[in-house]
């Protein structure tokens, strides 16, 4: 594992690493923020999964998360959104398929299945790598994300019972089997049998009985993707039906941008800290 | 004046405008953040001057300032760093001369003098435009900035006695007549007579007796530009000699990036709010 950067930030250190992934079979890059509390003891971790077209750079530059992570003593783990490289399958003319659009699933269909194993990467390889390389970060963790990464956070928390103490999301894709972004990626990565898609859909997982840790969602009402792609109402309906421990907040006037995330990241980090530091 | 954007952010609104500048004789773009308090009353303003290569976009995306401006009820005014356009003189191969490098002076030398009047733009035209177009923002103001913009904030506060209630800077160019960036731009914009440069140099202005409002500076000790370009020690020496109301803080390990700015922007905004809301 090669350390690419080490930047003083908010009293802690923002680091970027590149490593050869045994899951995605290519070089992967991720960032870690170590809060000041990591200098004198162990800290828990909040994973942040990013959205379509992003790398680890967007959140660390634009969300303003480090200040709040420093305040609450949480490490931030910020992976990339897909495998990368010249040898990795891609659809360069599409922003919503291929590199930058891993959708946090394990692909079963060629050519995608050779590298697009982002679910195992985020839930297995990356936590193991953190455990081996970052002794200041303990194994207590929660997860959040934006848009495609909000979907990713939800399915990780729902599929890995007990692994994440809490889950939150900013403008998540709530029901990917029933929207264009999800259908495009699931069709390519998982194939034509839609029954196999359901285990990667938050609403379907909940319907099938998955347990859900404490959940916080913020969704902007002026988000241009709200109706066609994000389908928050499907998740709201499911949460009410199942009486989930969920706080799903519609925020008037907010859009899909990082200005929206920056506006609420402090509350999300405080929410996770309550469970991570309990 | 044309409104280009209107984005909900931190409970307030982030706006971007383009207008035909009577000072710079070209179209100029700037951003304004209106905090939530502006919906029910008048608010004071903090000007933020950006550094080399930046536009108004860097600070609004990366500094995390809006959250703190919302907390303290301040508007943020974020101008561009130079005149722009095909008709505007430039040195495209240089990042530190021409477009993106206006240095907040009034150029006297051709071809620069036709458009490079950033001092008058920032201290005259822009406040007048704000007064005419933004009734929620009153005429109480302070100023801050980064690097070249930190220099800009200092000279505005020192030259315009009584206009700014407080001044702060992140890694400012403290003594531009004695560093490569300053000598390059001042030589081009102001000509060979170095005596004319002194009225645009914070250390020289202080030496000549300029009054200084309350001043806060943060400077990273791992900033790669510290010794050759920023010359903080010259300003520290002058502040001590003159017993200025200055808090100039050297911050171990911090570099020149927006991660550094984001780490201390909250303290700078609280500092200005103390004077702006007094």
Coordinates of C-alpha atoms in Angstrom, one line a residue:
Chain A
X1 CA 0.0 0.0 0.0
X2 CA 1.5 3.3 -1.1
X3 CA 0.7 6.6 0.7
X4 CA 0.1 9.3 -1.9
X5 CA -0.7 12.2 0.4
X6 CA -0.6 13.3 4.0
X7 CA -2.2 16.6 4.7
X8 CA -2.8 18.4 8.0
X9 CA -6.5 19.1 8.2
X10 CA -8.8 20.2 11.1
X11 CA -6.2 19.2 13.7
X12 CA -5.9 15.7 12.2
X13 CA -4.4 14.2 9.1
X14 CA -6.0 13.5 5.7
X15 CA -4.3 10.7 3.9
X16 CA -4.6 9.1 0.5
X17 CA -3.5 5.6 -0.4
X18 CA -3.2 3.5 -3.5
X19 CA -3.1 -0.3 -3.3
X20 CA -3.5 -3.4 -5.4
X21 CA -7.0 -4.7 -4.7
X22 CA -7.4 -8.4 -4.5
X23 CA -11.1 -8.0 -4.9
X24 CA -11.3 -5.6 -7.8
X25 CA -8.1 -6.9 -9.4
X26 CA -6.8 -3.4 -10.1
X27 CA -5.1 -0.5 -8.3
X28 CA -7.6 1.3 -6.0
X29 CA -7.3 4.7 -4.4
X30 CA -9.0 5.8 -1.2
X31 CA -8.7 8.5 1.4
X32 CA -8.7 8.4 5.2
X33 CA -9.2 11.2 7.7
X34 CA -7.6 10.6 11.1
X35 CA -9.1 13.0 13.7
X36 CA -6.8 14.5 16.4
X37 CA -8.1 11.9 18.9
X38 CA -6.3 9.2 16.9
X39 CA -3.0 10.6 18.1
X40 CA -3.7 9.4 21.6
X41 CA -6.1 6.5 21.3
X42 CA -8.4 4.4 19.1
X43 CA -11.2 5.9 17.1
X44 CA -14.3 4.4 15.3
X45 CA -14.8 4.9 11.6
X46 CA -17.5 6.4 9.4
X47 CA -17.4 5.1 5.8
X48 CA -18.6 7.6 3.1
X49 CA -19.6 6.2 -0.2
X50 CA -19.7 8.7 -3.1
X51 CA -22.0 9.1 -6.0
X52 CA -21.9 8.7 -9.8
X53 CA -18.8 10.3 -11.5
X54 CA -17.1 10.9 -8.1
X55 CA -13.8 9.7 -6.7
X56 CA -12.6 10.0 -3.1
X57 CA -11.8 13.6 -3.9
X58 CA -15.2 15.2 -4.0
X59 CA -16.2 14.5 -0.4
X60 CA -12.9 15.3 1.1
X61 CA -12.8 18.7 -0.8
X62 CA -16.4 19.8 -0.7
X63 CA -18.4 18.2 2.1
X64 CA -16.7 19.9 5.1
X65 CA -16.8 16.6 6.9
X66 CA -13.4 16.7 8.4
X67 CA -14.2 19.5 10.9
X68 CA -17.1 17.6 12.3
X69 CA -15.2 14.3 12.3
X70 CA -12.5 16.0 14.3
X71 CA -15.0 17.4 16.7
X72 CA -16.6 14.0 17.4
X73 CA -13.4 11.9 17.2
X74 CA -14.3 9.8 14.1
X75 CA -12.1 8.5 11.3
X76 CA -13.5 9.0 7.8
X77 CA -12.9 6.2 5.2
X78 CA -13.6 7.5 1.7
X79 CA -13.3 4.8 -1.1
X80 CA -13.6 5.4 -4.9
X81 CA -16.8 4.7 -6.7
X82 CA -15.6 1.9 -9.0
X83 CA -12.5 -0.1 -10.2
X84 CA -10.3 2.0 -12.5
X85 CA -7.7 1.6 -15.2
X86 CA -7.2 0.9 -18.8
X87 CA -7.8 -2.8 -18.4
X88 CA -11.1 -2.2 -16.6
X89 CA -14.3 -2.4 -18.6
X90 CA -15.9 0.9 -19.2
X91 CA -18.5 2.8 -21.2
X92 CA -16.6 6.1 -21.6
X93 CA -19.5 8.0 -23.2
X94 CA -21.8 7.1 -20.3
X95 CA -21.5 8.8 -16.9
X96 CA -23.8 6.3 -15.3
X97 CA -22.2 3.0 -16.3
X98 CA -18.7 1.6 -15.9
X99 CA -15.9 3.5 -14.3
X100 CA -17.3 6.0 -11.7
X101 CA -20.5 4.0 -11.5
X102 CA -19.8 0.8 -9.7
X103 CA -23.1 0.9 -7.8
X104 CA -21.6 -1.0 -4.9
X105 CA -22.7 -4.4 -6.2
X106 CA -20.8 -7.5 -7.1
X107 CA -21.1 -7.9 -10.8
X108 CA -21.9 -11.4 -12.2
X109 CA -21.8 -10.6 -15.9
X110 CA -18.9 -10.3 -18.3
X111 CA -17.1 -8.1 -18.9
X112 CA -18.0 -6.3 -15.7
X113 CA -17.5 -9.2 -13.3
X114 CA -13.7 -9.3 -13.7
X115 CA -13.3 -6.0 -11.7
X116 CA -16.7 -4.6 -10.6
X117 CA -16.8 -6.2 -7.1
X118 CA -17.4 -3.0 -5.2
X119 CA -19.7 -4.5 -2.5
X120 CA -17.0 -7.0 -1.4
X121 CA -14.4 -4.3 -1.7
X122 CA -16.2 -1.8 0.6
X123 CA -17.5 -4.4 3.1
X124 CA -14.6 -6.9 3.2
X125 CA -11.3 -5.8 1.7
X126 CA -11.3 -2.2 2.7
X127 CA -12.1 -2.8 6.4
X128 CA -9.5 -5.6 6.5
X129 CA -6.9 -3.2 4.9
X130 CA -7.8 -0.5 7.5
X131 CA -7.4 -3.0 10.3
X132 CA -4.0 -4.0 9.1
X133 CA -2.6 -0.6 8.3
X134 CA -4.4 1.9 10.6
X135 CA -4.0 0.7 14.2
X136 CA -5.6 3.9 15.5
X137 CA -8.9 2.9 13.8
X138 CA -10.9 0.2 15.7
X139 CA -13.5 -2.0 14.2
X140 CA -16.5 0.0 15.3
X141 CA -18.1 1.5 12.2
X142 CA -21.0 3.2 10.6
X143 CA -21.7 4.1 7.0
X144 CA -23.1 7.0 4.9
X145 CA -23.1 8.2 1.3
X146 CA -24.5 10.4 -1.4
X147 CA -26.9 9.4 -4.2
X148 CA -25.5 6.2 -5.7
X149 CA -23.3 6.1 -2.5
X150 CA -26.4 6.6 -0.4
X151 CA -27.8 3.5 -2.0
X152 CA -24.5 1.8 -1.3
X153 CA -24.6 2.8 2.4
X154 CA -28.2 1.5 2.7
X155 CA -27.5 -1.9 1.2
X156 CA -24.3 -2.4 3.2
X157 CA -26.1 -1.7 6.4
X158 CA -29.1 -3.9 5.5
X159 CA -27.1 -6.8 4.2
X160 CA -24.4 -6.9 6.9
X161 CA -26.5 -7.3 10.0
X162 CA -24.7 -6.0 13.1
X163 CA -21.7 -4.6 11.1
X164 CA -22.7 -1.0 11.1
X165 CA -24.0 0.7 14.2
X166 CA -25.9 3.3 12.2
X167 CA -26.5 4.3 8.6
X168 CA -27.4 7.6 6.9
X169 CA -27.6 8.9 3.4
X170 CA -27.9 12.1 1.4
X171 CA -30.3 11.9 -1.5
X172 CA -29.9 8.1 -1.9
X173 CA -31.2 6.1 -4.8
X174 CA -33.8 4.3 -2.6
X175 CA -35.2 1.8 -5.0
X176 CA -32.7 1.1 -7.8
X177 CA -34.6 -1.8 -9.4
X178 CA -37.3 0.8 -10.4
X179 CA -35.3 3.7 -11.8
X180 CA -33.2 4.4 -14.9
X181 CA -29.8 4.6 -13.2
X182 CA -30.3 1.4 -11.3
X183 CA -31.9 -0.5 -14.2
X184 CA -29.0 0.4 -16.5
X185 CA -26.3 -0.7 -14.1
X186 CA -28.1 -3.7 -12.7
X187 CA -28.9 -4.9 -16.2
X188 CA -25.2 -4.6 -17.2
X189 CA -23.6 -5.9 -14.0
X190 CA -26.2 -8.5 -12.9
X191 CA -27.9 -9.6 -16.1
X192 CA -31.4 -9.9 -17.2
X193 CA -32.9 -11.9 -14.3
X194 CA -34.4 -9.2 -12.3
X195 CA -34.9 -11.5 -9.3
X196 CA -31.2 -11.3 -8.8
X197 CA -31.4 -7.5 -8.5
X198 CA -33.5 -7.5 -5.4
X199 CA -30.7 -8.3 -3.0
X200 CA -29.1 -5.0 -4.0
X201 CA -32.2 -2.8 -3.5
X202 CA -32.8 -1.2 -0.1
X203 CA -36.6 -1.3 -0.5
X204 CA -36.6 -4.9 -1.6
X205 CA -34.2 -5.9 1.2
X206 CA -36.4 -4.3 3.8
X207 CA -39.5 -6.0 2.3
X208 CA -37.6 -9.3 2.6
X209 CA -37.1 -8.7 6.3
X210 CA -33.6 -7.2 6.6
X211 CA -32.8 -5.6 10.0
X212 CA -32.0 -1.9 9.9
X213 CA -29.8 0.0 12.3
X214 CA -30.7 3.6 13.2
X215 CA -31.2 5.5 10.0
X216 CA -31.1 9.1 9.0
X217 CA -31.8 10.4 5.5
X218 CA -31.9 14.0 4.1
X219 CA -33.4 14.6 0.7
X220 CA -33.7 18.0 -1.0
X221 CA -37.1 18.8 -2.4
X222 CA -35.5 20.8 -5.3
X223 CA -33.3 17.8 -6.3
X224 CA -33.7 17.4 -10.0
X225 CA -33.2 13.6 -9.7
X226 CA -35.8 13.2 -6.9
X227 CA -38.7 11.8 -8.9
X228 CA -37.1 9.9 -11.7
X229 CA -34.1 8.3 -10.0
X230 CA -34.2 8.6 -6.2
X231 CA -37.7 7.5 -5.3
X232 CA -37.6 8.6 -1.7
X233 CA -41.3 8.0 -1.3
X234 CA -40.9 4.3 -1.8
X235 CA -38.5 4.2 1.1
X236 CA -40.7 6.4 3.3
X237 CA -43.6 4.1 2.6
X238 CA -41.6 1.0 3.5
X239 CA -40.2 2.7 6.6
X240 CA -43.7 3.5 7.8
X241 CA -45.1 0.1 7.0
X242 CA -42.2 -1.6 8.9
X243 CA -42.1 0.9 11.7
X244 CA -38.3 1.3 11.1
X245 CA -36.0 3.4 13.4
X246 CA -35.8 5.9 10.5
X247 CA -35.7 9.7 10.3
X248 CA -36.3 10.6 6.6
X249 CA -36.3 14.3 6.2
X250 CA -37.5 16.2 3.1
X251 CA -35.5 19.5 3.0
X252 CA -37.3 22.3 1.1
X253 CA -35.3 24.1 -1.7
X254 CA -32.1 21.9 -1.5
X255 CA -30.7 20.4 -4.7
X256 CA -28.4 17.4 -5.3
X257 CA -25.1 19.2 -5.0
X258 CA -22.3 19.1 -2.4
X259 CA -23.8 22.4 -1.0
X260 CA -26.7 20.3 0.2
X261 CA -24.3 17.7 1.7
X262 CA -22.2 20.4 3.4
X263 CA -25.4 21.9 4.9
X264 CA -26.3 18.7 6.7
X265 CA -23.0 16.7 7.1
X266 CA -22.6 18.1 10.6
X267 CA -25.9 16.6 11.7
X268 CA -25.1 13.3 10.1
X269 CA -21.7 13.0 11.8
X270 CA -23.3 13.9 15.1
X271 CA -25.9 11.2 14.5
X272 CA -23.3 8.6 13.8
X273 CA -21.1 9.7 16.7
X274 CA -24.0 9.1 19.1
X275 CA -23.8 5.4 18.2
X276 CA -20.1 5.0 17.4
X277 CA -19.0 6.6 20.7
X278 CA -21.7 4.8 22.8
Chain B
X1 CA -26.7 42.2 -13.6
X2 CA -27.6 38.7 -14.5
X3 CA -28.2 36.0 -11.9
X4 CA -26.5 32.8 -12.9
X5 CA -27.2 30.6 -9.9
X6 CA -29.4 30.4 -6.8
X7 CA -28.6 27.5 -4.6
X8 CA -30.0 26.6 -1.2
X9 CA -27.0 26.3 1.2
X10 CA -26.8 26.1 5.0
X11 CA -30.2 27.5 5.5
X12 CA -29.4 30.5 3.2
X13 CA -28.9 31.1 -0.5
X14 CA -25.7 31.0 -2.5
X15 CA -26.0 33.2 -5.6
X16 CA -23.8 33.9 -8.6
X17 CA -24.0 37.0 -10.7
X18 CA -22.4 38.3 -13.9
X19 CA -22.3 42.0 -14.7
X20 CA -20.6 44.4 -17.0
X21 CA -18.0 46.1 -14.9
X22 CA -17.5 49.8 -15.4
X23 CA -14.1 49.6 -13.6
X24 CA -12.6 46.5 -15.3
X25 CA -14.4 47.1 -18.6
X26 CA -15.4 43.5 -19.1
X27 CA -17.9 41.0 -17.7
X28 CA -17.2 40.1 -14.2
X29 CA -18.6 37.2 -12.1
X30 CA -19.0 37.0 -8.4
X31 CA -20.8 35.0 -5.7
X32 CA -22.8 36.1 -2.7
X33 CA -24.0 33.9 0.2
X34 CA -27.0 35.3 2.0
X35 CA -27.4 33.7 5.5
X36 CA -30.8 32.8 6.8
X37 CA -30.9 35.9 8.9
X38 CA -31.1 38.0 5.6
X39 CA -34.7 36.7 5.2
X40 CA -35.9 38.7 8.1
X41 CA -33.5 41.7 8.4
X42 CA -30.2 43.3 7.3
X43 CA -26.9 41.5 7.6
X44 CA -23.3 42.8 7.4
X45 CA -20.8 41.4 4.9
X46 CA -17.5 39.6 4.9
X47 CA -15.5 40.0 1.6
X48 CA -13.3 37.0 0.7
X49 CA -10.5 37.6 -1.8
X50 CA -9.2 34.5 -3.5
X51 CA -5.6 33.5 -4.5
X52 CA -3.7 33.0 -7.7
X53 CA -5.5 30.8 -10.3
X54 CA -8.8 30.9 -8.4
X55 CA -12.2 32.2 -9.3
X56 CA -15.1 32.8 -7.0
X57 CA -15.7 29.0 -7.2
X58 CA -12.9 27.7 -5.0
X59 CA -13.9 29.3 -1.7
X60 CA -17.6 28.6 -2.1
X61 CA -17.0 24.9 -2.9
X62 CA -14.0 24.1 -0.6
X63 CA -13.7 26.5 2.4
X64 CA -16.8 25.4 4.3
X65 CA -17.5 29.1 5.0
X66 CA -21.2 29.1 4.5
X67 CA -22.0 27.0 7.5
X68 CA -20.2 29.5 9.8
X69 CA -21.6 32.6 8.0
X70 CA -25.1 31.2 8.5
X71 CA -24.3 30.6 12.2
X72 CA -23.2 34.2 12.7
X73 CA -25.5 35.9 10.3
X74 CA -23.0 37.3 7.9
X75 CA -23.2 37.6 4.1
X76 CA -20.2 36.5 2.1
X77 CA -19.1 38.4 -1.0
X78 CA -16.7 36.4 -3.2
X79 CA -15.3 38.2 -6.2
X80 CA -13.1 36.8 -9.0
X81 CA -9.3 37.3 -8.9
X82 CA -8.9 39.3 -12.1
X83 CA -10.7 40.7 -15.2
X84 CA -11.5 37.9 -17.7
X85 CA -12.2 37.5 -21.4
X86 CA -10.6 37.2 -24.8
X87 CA -10.1 40.9 -25.0
X88 CA -8.3 41.1 -21.6
X89 CA -4.5 41.0 -21.6
X90 CA -3.1 37.7 -20.4
X91 CA 0.0 35.6 -20.2
X92 CA -1.6 32.2 -20.7
X93 CA 1.6 30.2 -20.0
X94 CA 2.0 31.9 -16.6
X95 CA -0.3 31.1 -13.6
X96 CA 1.1 34.1 -11.7
X97 CA 0.5 36.9 -14.2
X98 CA -2.6 38.1 -16.1
X99 CA -6.0 36.4 -15.8
X100 CA -6.3 34.8 -12.4
X101 CA -3.6 37.0 -11.0
X102 CA -5.0 40.5 -10.7
X103 CA -3.2 41.1 -7.4
X104 CA -5.9 43.5 -6.3
X105 CA -4.0 46.6 -7.6
X106 CA -4.9 49.3 -10.1
X107 CA -2.6 48.7 -13.1
X108 CA -1.0 51.8 -14.6
X109 CA 1.0 50.1 -17.4
X110 CA -0.2 49.0 -20.9
X111 CA -1.6 46.6 -21.8
X112 CA -2.7 45.8 -18.3
X113 CA -4.2 49.2 -17.3
X114 CA -7.1 48.8 -19.7
X115 CA -8.8 46.1 -17.5
X116 CA -6.7 45.3 -14.4
X117 CA -8.3 47.7 -11.9
X118 CA -9.1 45.1 -9.3
X119 CA -8.5 47.4 -6.3
X120 CA -11.2 49.9 -7.4
X121 CA -13.4 47.0 -8.4
X122 CA -13.2 45.3 -4.9
X123 CA -13.3 48.5 -2.8
X124 CA -15.6 50.7 -4.9
X125 CA -17.7 49.1 -7.7
X126 CA -18.5 45.8 -6.0
X127 CA -19.7 47.4 -2.7
X128 CA -21.9 49.9 -4.7
X129 CA -23.3 47.1 -6.7
X130 CA -24.1 45.1 -3.6
X131 CA -25.8 48.2 -2.1
X132 CA -27.9 48.7 -5.2
X133 CA -28.9 45.0 -5.7
X134 CA -28.9 43.3 -2.3
X135 CA -31.1 45.3 0.1
X136 CA -30.6 42.6 2.8
X137 CA -26.9 43.4 3.0
X138 CA -26.0 46.6 4.9
X139 CA -22.8 48.7 4.5
X140 CA -21.0 47.2 7.5
X141 CA -18.1 45.1 6.2
X142 CA -14.9 43.3 7.0
X143 CA -12.5 41.5 4.7
X144 CA -10.4 38.3 4.5
X145 CA -8.6 36.3 1.8
X146 CA -6.1 33.6 0.9
X147 CA -2.5 34.0 -0.4
X148 CA -2.7 36.7 -3.1
X149 CA -6.2 37.4 -1.7
X150 CA -4.8 37.7 1.8
X151 CA -2.5 40.4 0.5
X152 CA -5.5 42.0 -1.1
X153 CA -7.5 41.9 2.1
X154 CA -4.6 43.5 4.0
X155 CA -4.1 46.4 1.5
X156 CA -7.8 47.1 1.3
X157 CA -8.1 47.4 5.1
X158 CA -4.9 49.5 5.4
X159 CA -5.7 51.9 2.6
X160 CA -9.4 52.4 3.3
X161 CA -9.3 53.7 6.8
X162 CA -12.5 53.0 8.6
X163 CA -14.1 51.0 5.8
X164 CA -13.5 47.6 7.2
X165 CA -14.2 46.7 10.8
X166 CA -11.7 43.9 10.9
X167 CA -9.3 42.1 8.6
X168 CA -8.0 38.6 8.5
X169 CA -5.9 36.4 6.1
X170 CA -4.9 32.9 5.4
X171 CA -1.3 32.6 4.3
X172 CA -1.2 36.1 2.9
X173 CA 1.6 37.5 0.7
X174 CA 2.8 39.9 3.4
X175 CA 5.4 41.8 1.6
X176 CA 4.9 41.6 -2.2
X177 CA 7.6 44.1 -3.2
X178 CA 10.1 41.6 -1.9
X179 CA 9.0 38.3 -3.4
X180 CA 8.8 36.7 -6.8
X181 CA 5.0 36.7 -7.2
X182 CA 4.8 40.3 -6.2
X183 CA 7.7 41.6 -8.2
X184 CA 6.5 39.8 -11.3
X185 CA 3.0 41.3 -11.1
X186 CA 3.9 44.7 -9.8
X187 CA 6.6 45.1 -12.5
X188 CA 4.1 44.3 -15.2
X189 CA 1.1 46.2 -13.8
X190 CA 2.8 49.1 -12.1
X191 CA 6.0 49.6 -14.1
X192 CA 9.7 49.8 -13.1
X193 CA 9.5 52.6 -10.6
X194 CA 9.5 50.6 -7.4
X195 CA 8.5 53.6 -5.3
X196 CA 5.0 53.3 -6.8
X197 CA 4.8 49.7 -5.6
X198 CA 4.9 50.6 -1.9
X199 CA 1.3 51.7 -1.7
X200 CA 0.3 48.2 -2.6
X201 CA 2.4 46.4 0.0
X202 CA 1.0 45.7 3.5
X203 CA 4.4 46.1 5.3
X204 CA 5.2 49.3 3.5
X205 CA 1.8 50.7 4.2
X206 CA 2.1 50.0 7.9
X207 CA 5.6 51.5 7.9
X208 CA 4.2 54.6 6.3
X209 CA 1.7 54.9 9.2
X210 CA -1.5 53.3 7.9
X211 CA -4.1 52.5 10.5
X212 CA -4.9 48.9 11.0
X213 CA -8.3 47.4 12.2
X214 CA -8.2 44.3 14.4
X215 CA -6.2 41.7 12.5
X216 CA -6.1 37.9 12.5
X217 CA -3.7 35.8 10.4
X218 CA -3.2 32.1 10.2
X219 CA -0.1 30.7 8.4
X220 CA 0.8 27.1 8.0
X221 CA 4.4 26.1 8.8
X222 CA 4.5 23.4 6.2
X223 CA 3.3 25.9 3.5
X224 CA 5.8 25.4 0.6
X225 CA 5.4 29.1 -0.3
X226 CA 6.2 30.4 3.2
X227 CA 9.8 31.5 2.8
X228 CA 10.0 32.5 -0.8
X229 CA 6.7 34.2 -1.4
X230 CA 4.7 34.9 1.8
X231 CA 7.3 36.4 4.1
X232 CA 5.1 36.3 7.2
X233 CA 8.1 37.2 9.4
X234 CA 8.3 40.6 7.8
X235 CA 4.7 41.3 8.9
X236 CA 5.3 39.8 12.4
X237 CA 8.3 42.1 12.8
X238 CA 6.3 45.1 11.7
X239 CA 3.3 44.2 13.9
X240 CA 5.6 44.0 16.9
X241 CA 7.4 47.2 16.1
X242 CA 4.2 49.1 15.7
X243 CA 2.3 47.3 18.5
X244 CA -0.6 46.5 16.1
X245 CA -3.8 44.9 17.3
X246 CA -2.7 41.7 15.5
X247 CA -2.9 38.0 16.2
X248 CA -0.6 36.3 13.7
X249 CA -0.6 32.5 14.3
X250 CA 1.9 30.1 12.9
X251 CA 0.2 26.7 12.6
X252 CA 2.4 23.6 12.7
X253 CA 2.1 21.1 9.8
X254 CA -0.5 23.0 7.8
X255 CA 0.1 23.6 4.0
X256 CA -1.2 26.2 1.6
X257 CA -4.3 24.3 0.5
X258 CA -8.0 24.8 1.1
X259 CA -7.8 22.0 3.8
X260 CA -5.8 24.6 5.8
X261 CA -8.5 27.3 5.1
X262 CA -11.3 24.9 6.0
X263 CA -9.5 24.1 9.3
X264 CA -9.6 27.8 10.4
X265 CA -12.4 29.5 8.5
X266 CA -14.8 29.0 11.5
X267 CA -12.4 30.9 13.8
X268 CA -12.0 33.7 11.2
X269 CA -15.7 34.1 10.7
X270 CA -16.3 34.2 14.5
X271 CA -13.5 36.8 14.7
X272 CA -15.1 39.0 12.1
X273 CA -18.6 38.5 13.5
X274 CA -17.5 39.9 16.8
X275 CA -16.8 43.3 15.1
X276 CA -19.5 43.1 12.4
X277 CA -22.3 42.4 14.9
X278 CA -21.0 44.8 17.6

